PDB file of C-alpha atoms in Angstrom:
ATOM      1  CA  MET A   1      49.132  74.129  69.182  1.00 71.00           C
ATOM      2  CA  ARG A   2      50.012  74.377  65.622  1.00 80.00           C
ATOM      3  CA  ARG A   3      47.511  73.702  62.986  1.00 86.00           C
ATOM      4  CA  PHE A   4      47.573  70.414  61.012  1.00 86.00           C
ATOM      5  CA  GLN A   5      48.994  70.708  57.480  1.00 87.00           C
ATOM      6  CA  PHE A   6      48.184  67.908  55.039  1.00 88.00           C
ATOM      7  CA  ARG A   7      50.935  67.256  52.581  1.00 89.00           C
ATOM      8  CA  LEU A   8      48.681  66.101  50.096  1.00 90.00           C
ATOM      9  CA  GLU A   9      46.238  68.962  50.305  1.00 91.00           C
ATOM     10  CA  ARG A  10      47.093  70.074  46.532  1.00 93.00           C
ATOM     11  CA  PHE A  11      46.330  66.601  45.267  1.00 92.00           C
ATOM     12  CA  LEU A  12      43.239  66.531  47.155  1.00 92.00           C
ATOM     13  CA  ASP A  13      42.118  69.868  45.786  1.00 94.00           C
ATOM     14  CA  LEU A  14      42.697  68.174  42.356  1.00 95.00           C
ATOM     15  CA  ARG A  15      40.502  65.361  43.302  1.00 95.00           C
ATOM     16  CA  ARG A  16      37.768  67.591  44.452  1.00 96.00           C
ATOM     17  CA  TRP A  17      38.060  69.698  41.282  1.00 97.00           C
ATOM     18  CA  LYS A  18      37.918  66.471  39.226  1.00 96.00           C
ATOM     19  CA  GLU A  19      34.889  65.151  41.166  1.00 96.00           C
ATOM     20  CA  ARG A  20      33.147  68.413  40.713  1.00 97.00           C
ATOM     21  CA  GLU A  21      33.808  68.584  36.952  1.00 97.00           C
ATOM     22  CA  TRP A  22      32.337  64.971  36.632  1.00 97.00           C
ATOM     23  CA  GLU A  23      29.505  66.148  38.704  1.00 97.00           C
ATOM     24  CA  ILE A  24      28.642  69.018  36.244  1.00 97.00           C
ATOM     25  CA  ARG A  25      29.027  66.523  33.523  1.00 97.00           C
ATOM     26  CA  LEU A  26      26.495  64.227  35.056  1.00 97.00           C
ATOM     27  CA  ALA A  27      24.038  67.074  35.661  1.00 97.00           C
ATOM     28  CA  HIS A  28      24.238  67.835  32.120  1.00 98.00           C
ATOM     29  CA  ALA A  29      23.649  64.215  30.737  1.00 97.00           C
ATOM     30  CA  THR A  30      20.972  63.892  33.071  1.00 97.00           C
ATOM     31  CA  GLY A  31      19.412  66.886  31.767  1.00 97.00           C
ATOM     32  CA  ARG A  32      19.460  65.837  28.531  1.00 97.00           C
ATOM     33  CA  VAL A  33      17.792  62.551  29.468  1.00 97.00           C
ATOM     34  CA  ILE A  34      14.995  64.499  31.403  1.00 97.00           C
ATOM     35  CA  LEU A  35      14.431  66.668  28.299  1.00 97.00           C
ATOM     36  CA  LEU A  36      14.157  63.650  25.917  1.00 97.00           C
ATOM     37  CA  LYS A  37      11.791  61.906  28.445  1.00 97.00           C
ATOM     38  CA  SER A  38       9.431  64.899  28.524  1.00 97.00           C
ATOM     39  CA  ARG A  39       9.616  65.496  24.691  1.00 96.00           C
ATOM     40  CA  ILE A  40       8.588  61.813  24.506  1.00 96.00           C
ATOM     41  CA  ALA A  41       5.599  62.312  26.720  1.00 96.00           C
ATOM     42  CA  GLU A  42       4.633  65.477  24.779  1.00 96.00           C
ATOM     43  CA  ILE A  43       4.783  63.751  21.386  1.00 95.00           C
ATOM     44  CA  GLY A  44       2.527  60.993  23.005  1.00 93.00           C
ATOM     45  CA  ALA A  45      -0.147  63.597  24.445  1.00 93.00           C
ATOM     46  CA  GLU A  46       0.087  65.315  20.890  1.00 92.00           C
ATOM     47  CA  ILE A  47      -0.858  61.992  19.070  1.00 89.00           C
ATOM     48  CA  GLY A  48      -3.736  61.445  21.514  1.00 88.00           C
ATOM     49  CA  ALA A  49      -4.880  64.928  21.221  1.00 87.00           C
ATOM     50  CA  SER A  50      -4.830  64.673  17.547  1.00 83.00           C
ATOM     51  CA  TYR A  51      -6.925  61.535  17.577  1.00 76.00           C
ATOM     52  CA  GLU A  52      -9.290  63.168  20.018  1.00 77.00           C
ATOM     53  CA  ARG A  53      -9.823  66.167  17.682  1.00 73.00           C
ATOM     54  CA  SER A  54     -10.484  64.021  14.679  1.00 66.00           C
ATOM     55  CA  PHE A  55     -13.351  62.090  16.640  1.00 64.00           C
ATOM     56  CA  THR A  56     -14.841  65.143  18.119  1.00 59.00           C
ATOM     57  CA  SER A  57     -15.371  67.333  15.215  1.00 54.00           C
ATOM     58  CA  GLY A  58     -19.027  66.208  14.805  1.00 56.00           C
ATOM     59  CA  ALA A  59     -20.858  66.931  11.770  1.00 55.00           C
ATOM     60  CA  ALA A  60     -19.157  66.334   8.504  1.00 66.00           C
ATOM     61  CA  VAL A  61     -16.300  64.153   7.836  1.00 68.00           C
ATOM     62  CA  ASP A  62     -13.426  66.011   5.974  1.00 73.00           C
ATOM     63  CA  ILE A  63     -11.232  63.404   4.135  1.00 80.00           C
ATOM     64  CA  ALA A  64      -8.302  65.980   3.349  1.00 82.00           C
ATOM     65  CA  ALA A  65      -8.372  67.129   6.945  1.00 78.00           C
ATOM     66  CA  MET A  66      -8.138  63.376   8.135  1.00 81.00           C
ATOM     67  CA  ALA A  67      -5.216  62.672   5.705  1.00 85.00           C
ATOM     68  CA  GLY A  68      -3.641  65.731   7.136  1.00 86.00           C
ATOM     69  CA  ARG A  69      -4.006  64.564  10.557  1.00 86.00           C
ATOM     70  CA  GLU A  70      -2.921  60.983   9.768  1.00 88.00           C
ATOM     71  CA  LEU A  71       0.365  62.421   8.240  1.00 92.00           C
ATOM     72  CA  TYR A  72       0.937  64.593  11.303  1.00 91.00           C
ATOM     73  CA  VAL A  73       0.357  61.527  13.552  1.00 91.00           C
ATOM     74  CA  GLN A  74       2.706  59.550  11.455  1.00 94.00           C
ATOM     75  CA  ARG A  75       5.432  62.209  11.736  1.00 95.00           C
ATOM     76  CA  LEU A  76       5.044  62.507  15.434  1.00 94.00           C
ATOM     77  CA  ALA A  77       5.190  58.645  15.652  1.00 94.00           C
ATOM     78  CA  SER A  78       8.501  58.377  13.700  1.00 96.00           C
ATOM     79  CA  GLU A  79       9.774  61.432  15.858  1.00 96.00           C
ATOM     80  CA  ARG A  80       8.724  59.438  18.900  1.00 96.00           C
ATOM     81  CA  VAL A  81      10.727  56.377  17.553  1.00 96.00           C
ATOM     82  CA  ARG A  82      13.859  58.670  16.981  1.00 97.00           C
ATOM     83  CA  LYS A  83      13.498  60.268  20.356  1.00 97.00           C
ATOM     84  CA  VAL A  84      13.248  56.802  22.185  1.00 97.00           C
ATOM     85  CA  ALA A  85      16.408  55.625  20.294  1.00 97.00           C
ATOM     86  CA  GLU A  86      18.395  58.707  21.157  1.00 97.00           C
ATOM     87  CA  LEU A  87      17.091  58.365  24.749  1.00 97.00           C
ATOM     88  CA  GLU A  88      18.556  54.902  24.978  1.00 97.00           C
ATOM     89  CA  VAL A  89      22.120  56.507  23.703  1.00 97.00           C
ATOM     90  CA  ARG A  90      21.822  59.438  26.150  1.00 97.00           C
ATOM     91  CA  THR A  91      20.952  56.898  29.062  1.00 97.00           C
ATOM     92  CA  ARG A  92      24.114  54.758  28.112  1.00 97.00           C
ATOM     93  CA  GLU A  93      26.057  58.097  28.102  1.00 97.00           C
ATOM     94  CA  MET A  94      24.650  59.193  31.669  1.00 97.00           C
ATOM     95  CA  GLU A  95      25.263  55.599  33.076  1.00 97.00           C
ATOM     96  CA  GLU A  96      29.118  56.066  31.776  1.00 97.00           C
ATOM     97  CA  VAL A  97      29.300  59.639  33.279  1.00 97.00           C
ATOM     98  CA  ARG A  98      27.596  58.385  36.514  1.00 97.00           C
ATOM     99  CA  ALA A  99      30.334  55.588  36.714  1.00 97.00           C
ATOM    100  CA  ARG A 100      33.095  58.059  36.274  1.00 97.00           C
ATOM    101  CA  TYR A 101      31.657  60.411  38.788  1.00 97.00           C
ATOM    102  CA  LEU A 102      31.337  57.765  41.390  1.00 97.00           C
ATOM    103  CA  GLU A 103      35.046  56.765  40.670  1.00 97.00           C
ATOM    104  CA  ALA A 104      36.158  60.494  41.014  1.00 96.00           C
ATOM    105  CA  ALA A 105      34.069  60.758  44.202  1.00 96.00           C
ATOM    106  CA  ARG A 106      35.692  57.579  45.687  1.00 96.00           C
ATOM    107  CA  ASP A 107      39.044  58.794  44.902  1.00 95.00           C
ATOM    108  CA  ARG A 108      38.420  61.899  46.730  1.00 95.00           C
ATOM    109  CA  LYS A 109      36.625  60.258  49.783  1.00 96.00           C
ATOM    110  CA  VAL A 110      39.742  58.219  50.095  1.00 95.00           C
ATOM    111  CA  LEU A 111      42.180  61.027  50.386  1.00 95.00           C
ATOM    112  CA  ASP A 112      39.550  63.095  52.713  1.00 95.00           C
ATOM    113  CA  LYS A 113      39.747  59.850  55.028  1.00 95.00           C
ATOM    114  CA  LEU A 114      43.448  59.762  54.950  1.00 95.00           C
ATOM    115  CA  LYS A 115      43.636  63.494  55.772  1.00 94.00           C
ATOM    116  CA  ASP A 116      41.125  63.126  58.618  1.00 94.00           C
ATOM    117  CA  ARG A 117      43.103  60.111  60.060  1.00 95.00           C
ATOM    118  CA  ARG A 118      46.344  61.928  59.834  1.00 94.00           C
ATOM    119  CA  ALA A 119      44.809  65.188  61.454  1.00 93.00           C
ATOM    120  CA  GLY A 120      43.695  62.762  64.314  1.00 93.00           C
ATOM    121  CA  GLU A 121      46.880  61.399  64.717  1.00 93.00           C
ATOM    122  CA  TYR A 122      48.636  64.695  64.792  1.00 93.00           C
ATOM    123  CA  TYR A 123      46.508  66.305  67.197  1.00 92.00           C
ATOM    124  CA  GLU A 124      46.635  63.403  69.479  1.00 92.00           C
ATOM    125  CA  ARG A 125      50.477  63.412  69.372  1.00 92.00           C
ATOM    126  CA  GLN A 126      50.219  67.210  69.966  1.00 91.00           C
ATOM    127  CA  ARG A 127      48.149  66.627  73.000  1.00 91.00           C
ATOM    128  CA  ASP A 128      50.392  63.996  74.420  1.00 90.00           C
ATOM    129  CA  GLU A 129      53.233  66.484  73.863  1.00 89.00           C
ATOM    130  CA  GLU A 130      51.442  69.017  75.581  1.00 90.00           C
ATOM    131  CA  TYR A 131      50.636  66.540  78.548  1.00 90.00           C
ATOM    132  CA  LYS A 132      54.392  65.792  78.647  1.00 91.00           C
ATOM    133  CA  THR A 133      55.311  69.432  78.891  1.00 90.00           C
ATOM    134  CA  ILE A 134      52.814  70.149  81.573  1.00 90.00           C
ATOM    135  CA  ASP A 135      53.824  67.137  83.532  1.00 89.00           C
ATOM    136  CA  ASP A 136      57.620  68.127  83.214  1.00 87.00           C
ATOM    137  CA  LEU A 137      56.788  71.605  84.409  1.00 87.00           C
ATOM    138  CA  ASN A 138      54.779  70.195  87.448  1.00 88.00           C
ATOM    139  CA  THR A 139      57.665  67.853  88.278  1.00 88.00           C
ATOM    140  CA  ALA A 140      60.207  70.648  88.032  1.00 86.00           C
ATOM    141  CA  ALA A 141      58.040  72.905  90.259  1.00 83.00           C
ATOM    142  CA  SER A 142      57.582  70.259  92.850  1.00 82.00           C
ATOM    143  CA  LEU A 143      61.373  69.468  92.848  1.00 81.00           C
ATOM    144  CA  ARG A 144      61.982  73.386  93.201  1.00 82.00           C
ATOM    145  CA  LYS A 145      59.555  73.289  96.512  1.00 81.00           C
ATOM    146  CA  LEU A 146      61.780  70.519  98.009  1.00 75.00           C
TER     147      LEU A 146
END
């Protein structure tokens, strides 16, 4: 029995390649979002740690050190605000890339299903032809015996 050859195989390969490309883009976008989230969490932890250090110093109150810590905390807070804004933008970008990836995956799946259906039909026809051939051989053999 001959092997099934899908006429749109090259087109299917292109769809697979396009899907893989969007999958890689989605991975990069997701990685950027995860890095931003972790950086925002780090900034929050650093702000908390800075306040803890200022209250656990103990003996004397150093005004210059407190002013320096306050400036540091303000800089961290402004960086966190910038990172949160960037996170919103990157999240929207990630959602757009995810939508494009899902579209590419859907397009590939459509061709995969078509290929599977055509292969099933092809092998069914081949099996029917094989049965007909065997039946013809058996009929001819029985006629020769008579």
